Amino acid sequence: MKVVLEELTKKFPNRNKKEPDVIAVNNFNFEIPDGKLIGLLGPSGCGKSTALKLICGLEKATSGKIFFGESDVTNVPPEKRGVGLVFQNYALYPHLTVKENIMFPLENLKGDKKLTKSQMEEKALETAKLVQIDDLMERKPSELSGGQQQRVAIARALVKMPQVLLLDEPLSNLDARLRLQTREEIKRIQKETGITTIFVTHDQEEAMSITDLIVVMKKGFIQQIDKPQEVYDNPTNLFVAKFLGTPQINVFLGEIKDEIIYIGNEPIMDAKGVKDQEVYVAVRPEGFIPDEKGSLTVKLEAVEVMGRDTTIIATHEALDGSNLRAIVSADLDLDRNSDTVKFSLKPNKVFVFNKDTEMRIRLESDN
Ligand code: ATP
């Protein structure tokens, strides 16, 4: 089932009436293709949960429309939208067993959808098998690990075979190892069921690793919608470039003069056809090549050997923010006693943004 958002906006009135309304979701226009897993990604307060609540009907839109397939569901109540919901805190019923928790959504089915007890049990078992908790059916939630509880919550959301599955930070309460495991599970389950799924997270790595499409959001505005690799390789603005990638992208204050990009007084790249202006020059950590003839000189602070690769930590007067981190191959022979390192830069790992608008300036080398 595809999901279409059309000029969808949600405003919350400010408690202080003299202050303007909070626009949590600002004019969202996009289509979530049928059967895909899409991630809503952004920092706290950017409107991810509000967008999800609008899609499932727990919040009413201020304006705009929501379609599931061809049907307009904007004013359809949540229980009639055919959505499955999973929250961060599992929200299982503590006094019910795993089986009873999973069966719960089936109990209230009415009319020709009404199921007998044995049909409900069969469906619960089928779904439990899908999320691999069928051996835990008689346990209470308190007798399960966090990861198992989250699987029960996913099974409960799936048991009615929803048209759309909505996951709101479903991994945040799990420890690092379980988070990794559960996110792979979610991807597997989503693939197996083919249910259009919307996954809310503030964790870029999570979004990058399992989604088909990422919607990057900031303060209620969509910044970019693309495949994960495309968002990483081709950010539309400085915010997106900084939000994706660990270690974070390195940002320098620079300048374009006579079609050449400068960091400090070192010319680092051509910018053919681009007019003179102040810019941010952002370089991914893997974009630096140690090179005696390189054009960028930085002050060496430390070298961290990480096994497979090496991190060079350095400073530079034009850096906007913390130390520079360059990731290079562990095979390279680096002179650790030197005060400085010279780098040449991989053009496809360098992005240039206008200093005022922070929007990307496309260079010839970007094509
Ligand atoms: P988080 O990751 O912290 O959960 P989020 O991206 O999910 O954040 P939302 O919860 O959607 O963000 O909130 C978006 C904005 O709307 C925030 O500025 C928040 O303070 C505001 N907001 C959310 N719910 C309400 C409400 N009921 N009344 C007023 N403002 C609200």
Short mmCIF file of C-alpha atoms and ligand atoms in Angstrom, two decimals:
data_model
loop_
_atom_site.label_atom_id
_atom_site.label_comp_id
_atom_site.label_asym_id
_atom_site.label_seq_id
_atom_site.Cartn_x
_atom_site.Cartn_y
_atom_site.Cartn_z
CA MET A 1 0.00 0.00 0.00
CA LYS A 2 1.56 3.31 -1.01
CA VAL A 3 1.18 6.26 1.36
CA VAL A 4 0.90 9.77 -0.03
CA LEU A 5 1.25 12.96 1.98
CA GLU A 6 -0.16 16.04 0.30
CA GLU A 7 0.69 19.47 1.72
CA LEU A 8 0.43 17.94 5.17
CA THR A 9 0.86 20.45 7.99
CA LYS A 10 0.49 20.25 11.75
CA LYS A 11 0.60 23.35 13.91
CA PHE A 12 0.44 23.33 17.70
CA PRO A 13 -0.71 26.54 19.38
CA ASN A 14 1.95 27.97 21.65
CA ARG A 15 1.08 27.99 25.37
CA ASN A 16 2.36 31.55 25.48
CA LYS A 17 -0.27 33.08 23.20
CA LYS A 18 2.02 35.94 22.22
CA GLU A 19 4.47 33.47 20.67
CA PRO A 20 3.84 32.02 17.20
CA ASP A 21 2.42 28.48 16.76
CA VAL A 22 4.85 25.57 16.69
CA ILE A 23 4.83 24.13 13.17
CA ALA A 24 5.81 20.52 13.87
CA VAL A 25 5.19 19.31 10.31
CA ASN A 26 5.46 21.87 7.55
CA ASN A 27 3.88 21.19 4.16
CA PHE A 28 5.00 17.59 3.67
CA ASN A 29 4.60 16.42 0.09
CA PHE A 30 5.89 12.98 -0.70
CA GLU A 31 4.95 9.46 -1.64
CA ILE A 32 6.06 6.34 0.22
CA PRO A 33 6.13 3.60 -2.41
CA ASP A 34 4.27 0.35 -1.78
CA GLY A 35 6.24 -2.26 0.15
CA LYS A 36 9.17 -0.02 1.04
CA LEU A 37 10.82 0.72 4.37
CA ILE A 38 11.22 4.43 4.80
CA GLY A 39 13.05 6.24 7.60
CA LEU A 40 12.05 9.58 9.10
CA LEU A 41 15.36 10.90 10.38
CA GLY A 42 16.22 14.05 12.29
CA PRO A 43 17.25 15.49 15.64
CA SER A 44 14.94 15.68 18.64
CA GLY A 45 11.99 17.99 18.06
CA CYS A 46 12.16 17.94 14.25
CA GLY A 47 8.61 16.55 13.98
CA LYS A 48 9.22 12.84 13.34
CA SER A 49 6.75 11.55 15.92
CA THR A 50 4.15 14.11 14.92
CA ALA A 51 4.43 13.01 11.28
CA LEU A 52 3.94 9.40 12.36
CA LYS A 53 0.95 10.29 14.54
CA LEU A 54 -0.64 12.12 11.61
CA ILE A 55 -0.19 9.06 9.41
CA CYS A 56 -1.80 6.73 11.95
CA GLY A 57 -4.52 9.20 12.91
CA LEU A 58 -3.55 9.87 16.54
CA GLU A 59 -3.07 13.54 15.59
CA LYS A 60 -5.38 15.52 13.34
CA ALA A 61 -3.75 17.47 10.53
CA THR A 62 -4.10 21.27 10.57
CA SER A 63 -4.22 21.13 6.78
CA GLY A 64 -3.34 18.82 3.92
CA LYS A 65 -4.23 15.24 3.12
CA ILE A 66 -3.09 11.67 3.66
CA PHE A 67 -3.84 8.88 1.19
CA PHE A 68 -3.41 5.14 1.66
CA GLY A 69 -3.37 3.87 -1.90
CA GLU A 70 -6.08 5.89 -3.63
CA SER A 71 -8.23 6.40 -0.51
CA ASP A 72 -8.19 9.64 1.40
CA VAL A 73 -7.76 8.65 5.07
CA THR A 74 -7.24 12.17 6.42
CA ASN A 75 -10.43 12.03 8.49
CA VAL A 76 -10.56 8.26 9.06
CA PRO A 77 -10.16 7.32 12.77
CA PRO A 78 -6.96 5.44 13.70
CA GLU A 79 -8.63 2.05 14.32
CA LYS A 80 -10.09 2.10 10.79
CA ARG A 81 -6.85 2.96 9.00
CA GLY A 82 -5.35 -0.53 9.18
CA VAL A 83 -2.07 0.59 10.72
CA GLY A 84 0.18 -1.32 13.10
CA LEU A 85 2.07 0.73 15.65
CA VAL A 86 5.22 -0.04 17.63
CA PHE A 87 6.61 2.39 20.17
CA GLN A 88 9.93 2.72 21.92
CA ASN A 89 8.57 1.45 25.26
CA TYR A 90 6.90 -1.73 23.92
CA ALA A 91 3.66 -0.94 25.85
CA LEU A 92 2.81 -4.60 26.44
CA TYR A 93 0.08 -5.61 28.89
CA PRO A 94 2.05 -6.92 31.90
CA HIS A 95 -0.68 -9.25 33.20
CA LEU A 96 -1.18 -11.01 29.84
CA THR A 97 1.04 -13.74 28.40
CA VAL A 98 2.93 -13.26 25.14
CA LYS A 99 0.19 -15.18 23.33
CA GLU A 100 -2.58 -13.07 24.88
CA ASN A 101 -0.69 -9.86 24.10
CA ILE A 102 -0.33 -10.83 20.45
CA MET A 103 -3.98 -11.96 20.22
CA PHE A 104 -5.29 -8.80 21.86
CA PRO A 105 -5.88 -6.78 18.64
CA LEU A 106 -7.88 -9.70 17.22
CA GLU A 107 -10.32 -9.82 20.14
CA ASN A 108 -12.26 -6.76 19.03
CA LEU A 109 -12.77 -7.69 15.40
CA LYS A 110 -16.45 -7.45 14.51
CA GLY A 111 -18.88 -8.69 11.85
CA ASP A 112 -17.43 -10.88 9.12
CA LYS A 113 -13.89 -10.23 10.43
CA LYS A 114 -14.69 -11.82 13.81
CA LEU A 115 -12.45 -14.81 14.58
CA THR A 116 -12.94 -17.88 16.75
CA LYS A 117 -10.53 -18.51 19.64
CA SER A 118 -8.65 -21.19 17.70
CA GLN A 119 -8.36 -18.96 14.62
CA MET A 120 -6.93 -16.22 16.84
CA GLU A 121 -4.45 -18.65 18.39
CA GLU A 122 -3.40 -19.84 14.97
CA LYS A 123 -2.80 -16.28 13.74
CA ALA A 124 -0.90 -15.39 16.94
CA LEU A 125 1.36 -18.42 16.50
CA GLU A 126 1.96 -17.63 12.83
CA THR A 127 3.00 -14.08 13.69
CA ALA A 128 5.10 -15.20 16.65
CA LYS A 129 6.97 -17.54 14.30
CA LEU A 130 7.64 -14.65 11.94
CA VAL A 131 9.36 -12.67 14.71
CA GLN A 132 10.85 -15.84 16.21
CA ILE A 133 9.26 -15.82 19.66
CA ASP A 134 6.96 -18.84 19.20
CA ASP A 135 8.75 -20.67 22.02
CA LEU A 136 7.89 -17.92 24.52
CA MET A 137 4.11 -17.85 24.12
CA GLU A 138 3.19 -18.67 27.73
CA ARG A 139 5.59 -16.19 29.37
CA LYS A 140 4.65 -12.82 30.83
CA PRO A 141 6.44 -9.70 29.51
CA SER A 142 8.44 -9.37 32.78
CA GLU A 143 10.02 -12.74 32.00
CA LEU A 144 11.43 -11.54 28.67
CA SER A 145 14.52 -9.58 27.63
CA GLY A 146 14.09 -6.12 26.12
CA GLY A 147 14.69 -7.47 22.62
CA GLN A 148 12.10 -10.22 23.11
CA GLN A 149 9.56 -7.72 24.46
CA GLN A 150 10.07 -5.56 21.40
CA ARG A 151 9.47 -8.59 19.17
CA VAL A 152 6.19 -9.22 20.98
CA ALA A 153 5.24 -5.59 20.34
CA ILE A 154 6.09 -6.04 16.65
CA ALA A 155 4.08 -9.29 16.50
CA ARG A 156 1.11 -7.54 18.11
CA ALA A 157 1.33 -4.77 15.51
CA LEU A 158 1.56 -7.31 12.68
CA VAL A 159 -1.10 -9.81 13.72
CA LYS A 160 -3.92 -8.00 11.92
CA MET A 161 -1.73 -7.72 8.82
CA PRO A 162 -1.81 -3.95 8.75
CA GLN A 163 -1.63 -2.03 5.49
CA VAL A 164 1.07 0.18 6.97
CA LEU A 165 3.47 -0.51 9.84
CA LEU A 166 4.68 2.45 11.89
CA LEU A 167 7.70 2.14 14.17
CA ASP A 168 8.57 5.02 16.52
CA GLU A 169 12.18 4.70 17.74
CA PRO A 170 11.60 0.95 18.31
CA LEU A 171 15.23 0.22 19.17
CA SER A 172 16.06 3.01 21.63
CA ASN A 173 15.52 0.92 24.76
CA LEU A 174 17.76 -1.91 23.63
CA ASP A 175 21.48 -2.25 24.31
CA ALA A 176 23.94 -1.80 21.44
CA ARG A 177 24.20 -5.47 20.47
CA LEU A 178 20.46 -6.10 20.60
CA ARG A 179 19.85 -2.92 18.65
CA LEU A 180 21.95 -4.23 15.80
CA GLN A 181 20.27 -7.62 15.89
CA THR A 182 16.74 -6.24 16.14
CA ARG A 183 17.21 -3.77 13.32
CA GLU A 184 18.27 -6.61 11.03
CA GLU A 185 15.21 -8.53 12.20
CA ILE A 186 12.95 -5.59 11.38
CA LYS A 187 14.42 -5.45 7.89
CA ARG A 188 13.88 -9.20 7.45
CA ILE A 189 10.29 -9.08 8.72
CA GLN A 190 9.52 -6.09 6.53
CA LYS A 191 10.90 -7.88 3.46
CA GLU A 192 9.03 -11.07 4.24
CA THR A 193 5.69 -9.36 4.79
CA GLY A 194 6.13 -6.63 2.16
CA ILE A 195 4.23 -4.21 4.41
CA THR A 196 4.93 -0.54 3.73
CA THR A 197 6.81 0.51 6.84
CA ILE A 198 7.71 3.89 8.30
CA PHE A 199 10.52 3.91 10.81
CA VAL A 200 11.24 6.94 13.00
CA THR A 201 14.75 7.41 14.33
CA HIS A 202 17.25 10.09 15.31
CA ASP A 203 20.09 7.63 14.68
CA GLN A 204 21.56 8.12 11.23
CA GLU A 205 23.35 4.79 11.25
CA GLU A 206 20.10 2.98 11.97
CA ALA A 207 18.35 4.81 9.15
CA MET A 208 21.25 4.25 6.74
CA SER A 209 21.47 0.55 7.46
CA ILE A 210 17.91 -0.65 6.96
CA THR A 211 15.80 1.81 5.04
CA ASP A 212 15.05 2.00 1.31
CA LEU A 213 14.49 5.74 1.50
CA ILE A 214 15.41 8.37 4.08
CA VAL A 215 13.47 11.56 4.78
CA VAL A 216 15.83 13.95 6.57
CA MET A 217 13.94 16.49 8.66
CA LYS A 218 14.85 19.65 10.58
CA LYS A 219 12.47 21.79 12.64
CA GLY A 220 9.40 20.55 10.78
CA PHE A 221 10.89 20.97 7.31
CA ILE A 222 11.97 18.20 4.95
CA GLN A 223 15.59 18.68 3.98
CA GLN A 224 16.07 15.78 1.57
CA ILE A 225 14.39 12.54 0.48
CA ASP A 226 16.64 9.96 -1.16
CA LYS A 227 18.13 6.51 -0.95
CA PRO A 228 20.49 6.28 2.04
CA GLN A 229 23.67 6.15 -0.03
CA GLU A 230 22.51 9.07 -2.15
CA VAL A 231 21.82 11.22 0.95
CA TYR A 232 25.35 10.46 2.11
CA ASP A 233 27.02 10.97 -1.28
CA ASN A 234 24.95 13.92 -2.38
CA PRO A 235 23.68 16.06 0.52
CA THR A 236 21.57 19.02 -0.53
CA ASN A 237 22.66 21.27 2.32
CA LEU A 238 25.14 21.57 5.16
CA PHE A 239 22.67 20.24 7.76
CA VAL A 240 22.21 16.97 5.87
CA ALA A 241 25.96 16.65 5.23
CA LYS A 242 26.61 17.04 8.95
CA PHE A 243 23.76 14.81 10.11
CA LEU A 244 24.86 11.71 8.20
CA GLY A 245 28.16 9.95 8.72
CA THR A 246 30.40 8.99 11.62
CA PRO A 247 32.84 10.47 12.29
CA GLN A 248 31.06 13.64 11.29
CA ILE A 249 32.03 15.42 8.11
CA ASN A 250 34.85 17.97 8.57
CA VAL A 251 33.72 21.52 7.88
CA PHE A 252 36.05 24.40 6.98
CA LEU A 253 35.27 28.05 6.38
CA GLY A 254 36.56 28.80 2.94
CA GLU A 255 36.28 31.10 -0.01
CA ILE A 256 35.81 30.90 -3.75
CA LYS A 257 37.96 33.41 -5.61
CA ASP A 258 38.53 33.48 -9.36
CA GLU A 259 36.93 30.03 -9.72
CA ILE A 260 39.23 28.43 -7.16
CA ILE A 261 38.25 27.14 -3.71
CA TYR A 262 40.55 28.24 -0.91
CA ILE A 263 40.87 26.98 2.65
CA GLY A 264 42.96 29.63 4.40
CA ASN A 265 45.35 30.72 1.67
CA GLU A 266 45.74 27.25 0.17
CA PRO A 267 43.98 26.61 -3.16
CA ILE A 268 42.37 23.19 -2.83
CA MET A 269 40.07 22.70 -5.82
CA ASP A 270 38.66 24.29 -8.96
CA ALA A 271 35.17 25.75 -8.94
CA LYS A 272 34.67 26.48 -12.61
CA GLY A 273 31.83 28.87 -13.34
CA VAL A 274 31.12 29.63 -9.66
CA LYS A 275 31.13 33.28 -8.60
CA ASP A 276 33.30 34.64 -5.78
CA GLN A 277 31.77 34.03 -2.35
CA GLU A 278 32.37 32.77 1.18
CA VAL A 279 31.65 29.07 1.53
CA TYR A 280 31.72 26.09 3.83
CA VAL A 281 33.94 23.33 2.49
CA ALA A 282 32.95 19.97 3.94
CA VAL A 283 35.17 16.91 3.55
CA ARG A 284 34.14 13.37 4.54
CA PRO A 285 36.71 11.67 6.82
CA GLU A 286 37.52 9.20 4.03
CA GLY A 287 38.13 12.04 1.57
CA PHE A 288 41.71 12.84 2.69
CA ILE A 289 44.78 11.35 1.01
CA PRO A 290 48.09 11.92 2.84
CA ASP A 291 50.26 13.39 0.09
CA GLU A 292 53.47 15.38 0.40
CA LYS A 293 52.40 17.42 -2.62
CA GLY A 294 48.85 17.84 -1.29
CA SER A 295 47.29 21.29 -1.18
CA LEU A 296 45.83 21.26 2.34
CA THR A 297 48.19 21.52 5.30
CA VAL A 298 46.91 20.67 8.79
CA LYS A 299 48.51 20.52 12.22
CA LEU A 300 48.89 16.93 13.40
CA GLU A 301 47.50 16.24 16.87
CA ALA A 302 47.32 12.44 17.09
CA VAL A 303 47.18 9.24 15.11
CA GLU A 304 44.77 6.53 16.30
CA VAL A 305 45.29 3.04 14.95
CA MET A 306 41.92 1.33 14.67
CA GLY A 307 43.02 -2.01 13.15
CA ARG A 308 41.54 -1.91 9.67
CA ASP A 309 42.19 1.81 9.30
CA THR A 310 43.89 4.75 10.94
CA THR A 311 42.38 8.01 12.15
CA ILE A 312 44.44 11.14 11.80
CA ILE A 313 43.35 13.83 14.24
CA ALA A 314 44.43 17.32 13.30
CA THR A 315 43.60 21.00 13.67
CA HIS A 316 43.32 23.83 11.19
CA GLU A 317 42.54 27.50 11.75
CA ALA A 318 39.66 27.47 9.28
CA LEU A 319 37.92 24.44 10.83
CA ASP A 320 34.36 25.17 11.86
CA GLY A 321 33.91 23.08 14.99
CA SER A 322 36.03 20.40 16.55
CA ASN A 323 39.20 18.66 15.40
CA LEU A 324 39.58 17.26 11.94
CA ARG A 325 39.27 13.48 11.66
CA ALA A 326 40.65 11.81 8.56
CA ILE A 327 40.32 8.07 8.06
CA VAL A 328 43.10 6.54 6.00
CA SER A 329 44.31 3.04 5.28
CA ALA A 330 46.27 1.36 8.10
CA ASP A 331 48.88 0.34 5.51
CA LEU A 332 50.02 3.93 4.98
CA ASP A 333 53.36 4.85 6.47
CA LEU A 334 52.74 8.06 8.43
CA ASP A 335 55.39 10.20 10.04
CA ARG A 336 53.85 10.58 13.49
CA ASN A 337 56.57 12.93 14.70
CA SER A 338 55.87 15.54 12.10
CA ASP A 339 54.04 18.72 13.20
CA THR A 340 52.00 18.89 10.05
CA VAL A 341 50.37 16.62 7.48
CA LYS A 342 49.59 17.51 3.89
CA PHE A 343 46.53 16.11 2.20
CA SER A 344 45.14 16.02 -1.28
CA LEU A 345 41.35 15.60 -1.38
CA LYS A 346 39.09 13.14 -3.19
CA PRO A 347 36.79 15.44 -5.20
CA ASN A 348 33.69 13.24 -4.72
CA LYS A 349 34.11 13.50 -0.94
CA VAL A 350 34.22 17.30 -0.90
CA PHE A 351 30.99 19.33 -0.77
CA VAL A 352 30.77 23.10 -0.96
CA PHE A 353 27.95 25.16 0.57
CA ASN A 354 27.10 28.85 0.40
CA LYS A 355 27.99 30.41 3.75
CA ASP A 356 24.71 32.29 4.15
CA THR A 357 22.12 29.84 2.81
CA GLU A 358 24.14 26.68 3.65
CA MET A 359 22.81 25.23 0.37
CA ARG A 360 25.05 23.10 -1.81
CA ILE A 361 27.00 24.73 -4.60
CA ARG A 362 27.33 22.20 -7.41
CA LEU A 363 30.80 21.90 -8.89
CA GLU A 364 31.84 20.41 -12.20
CA SER A 365 33.47 17.54 -10.29
CA ASP A 366 30.05 16.66 -8.76
CA ASN A 367 28.77 15.40 -12.07
P1 ATP B 1 11.88 13.38 19.56
O1 ATP B 1 12.95 12.69 18.77
O2 ATP B 1 12.44 14.17 20.70
O3 ATP B 1 10.74 12.49 19.95
P2 ATP B 1 10.41 14.44 17.31
O4 ATP B 1 11.23 14.72 16.12
O5 ATP B 1 9.61 13.20 17.31
O6 ATP B 1 11.28 14.54 18.62
P3 ATP B 1 7.90 15.80 17.78
O7 ATP B 1 7.58 15.07 19.04
O8 ATP B 1 7.15 15.44 16.56
O9 ATP B 1 9.45 15.71 17.48
O10 ATP B 1 7.73 17.36 18.06
C1 ATP B 1 7.91 18.35 17.05
C2 ATP B 1 7.68 19.73 17.63
O11 ATP B 1 6.31 19.87 17.99
C3 ATP B 1 8.48 20.02 18.89
O12 ATP B 1 8.89 21.35 18.84
C4 ATP B 1 7.50 19.77 20.00
O13 ATP B 1 7.81 20.55 21.13
C5 ATP B 1 6.19 20.20 19.36
N1 ATP B 1 5.03 19.46 19.90
C6 ATP B 1 4.83 18.14 19.82
N2 ATP B 1 3.65 17.79 20.40
C7 ATP B 1 3.10 18.96 20.87
C8 ATP B 1 1.88 19.29 21.56
N3 ATP B 1 0.99 18.36 21.86
N4 ATP B 1 1.69 20.60 21.87
C9 ATP B 1 2.59 21.54 21.54
N5 ATP B 1 3.73 21.30 20.89
C10 ATP B 1 4.00 20.03 20.56
#
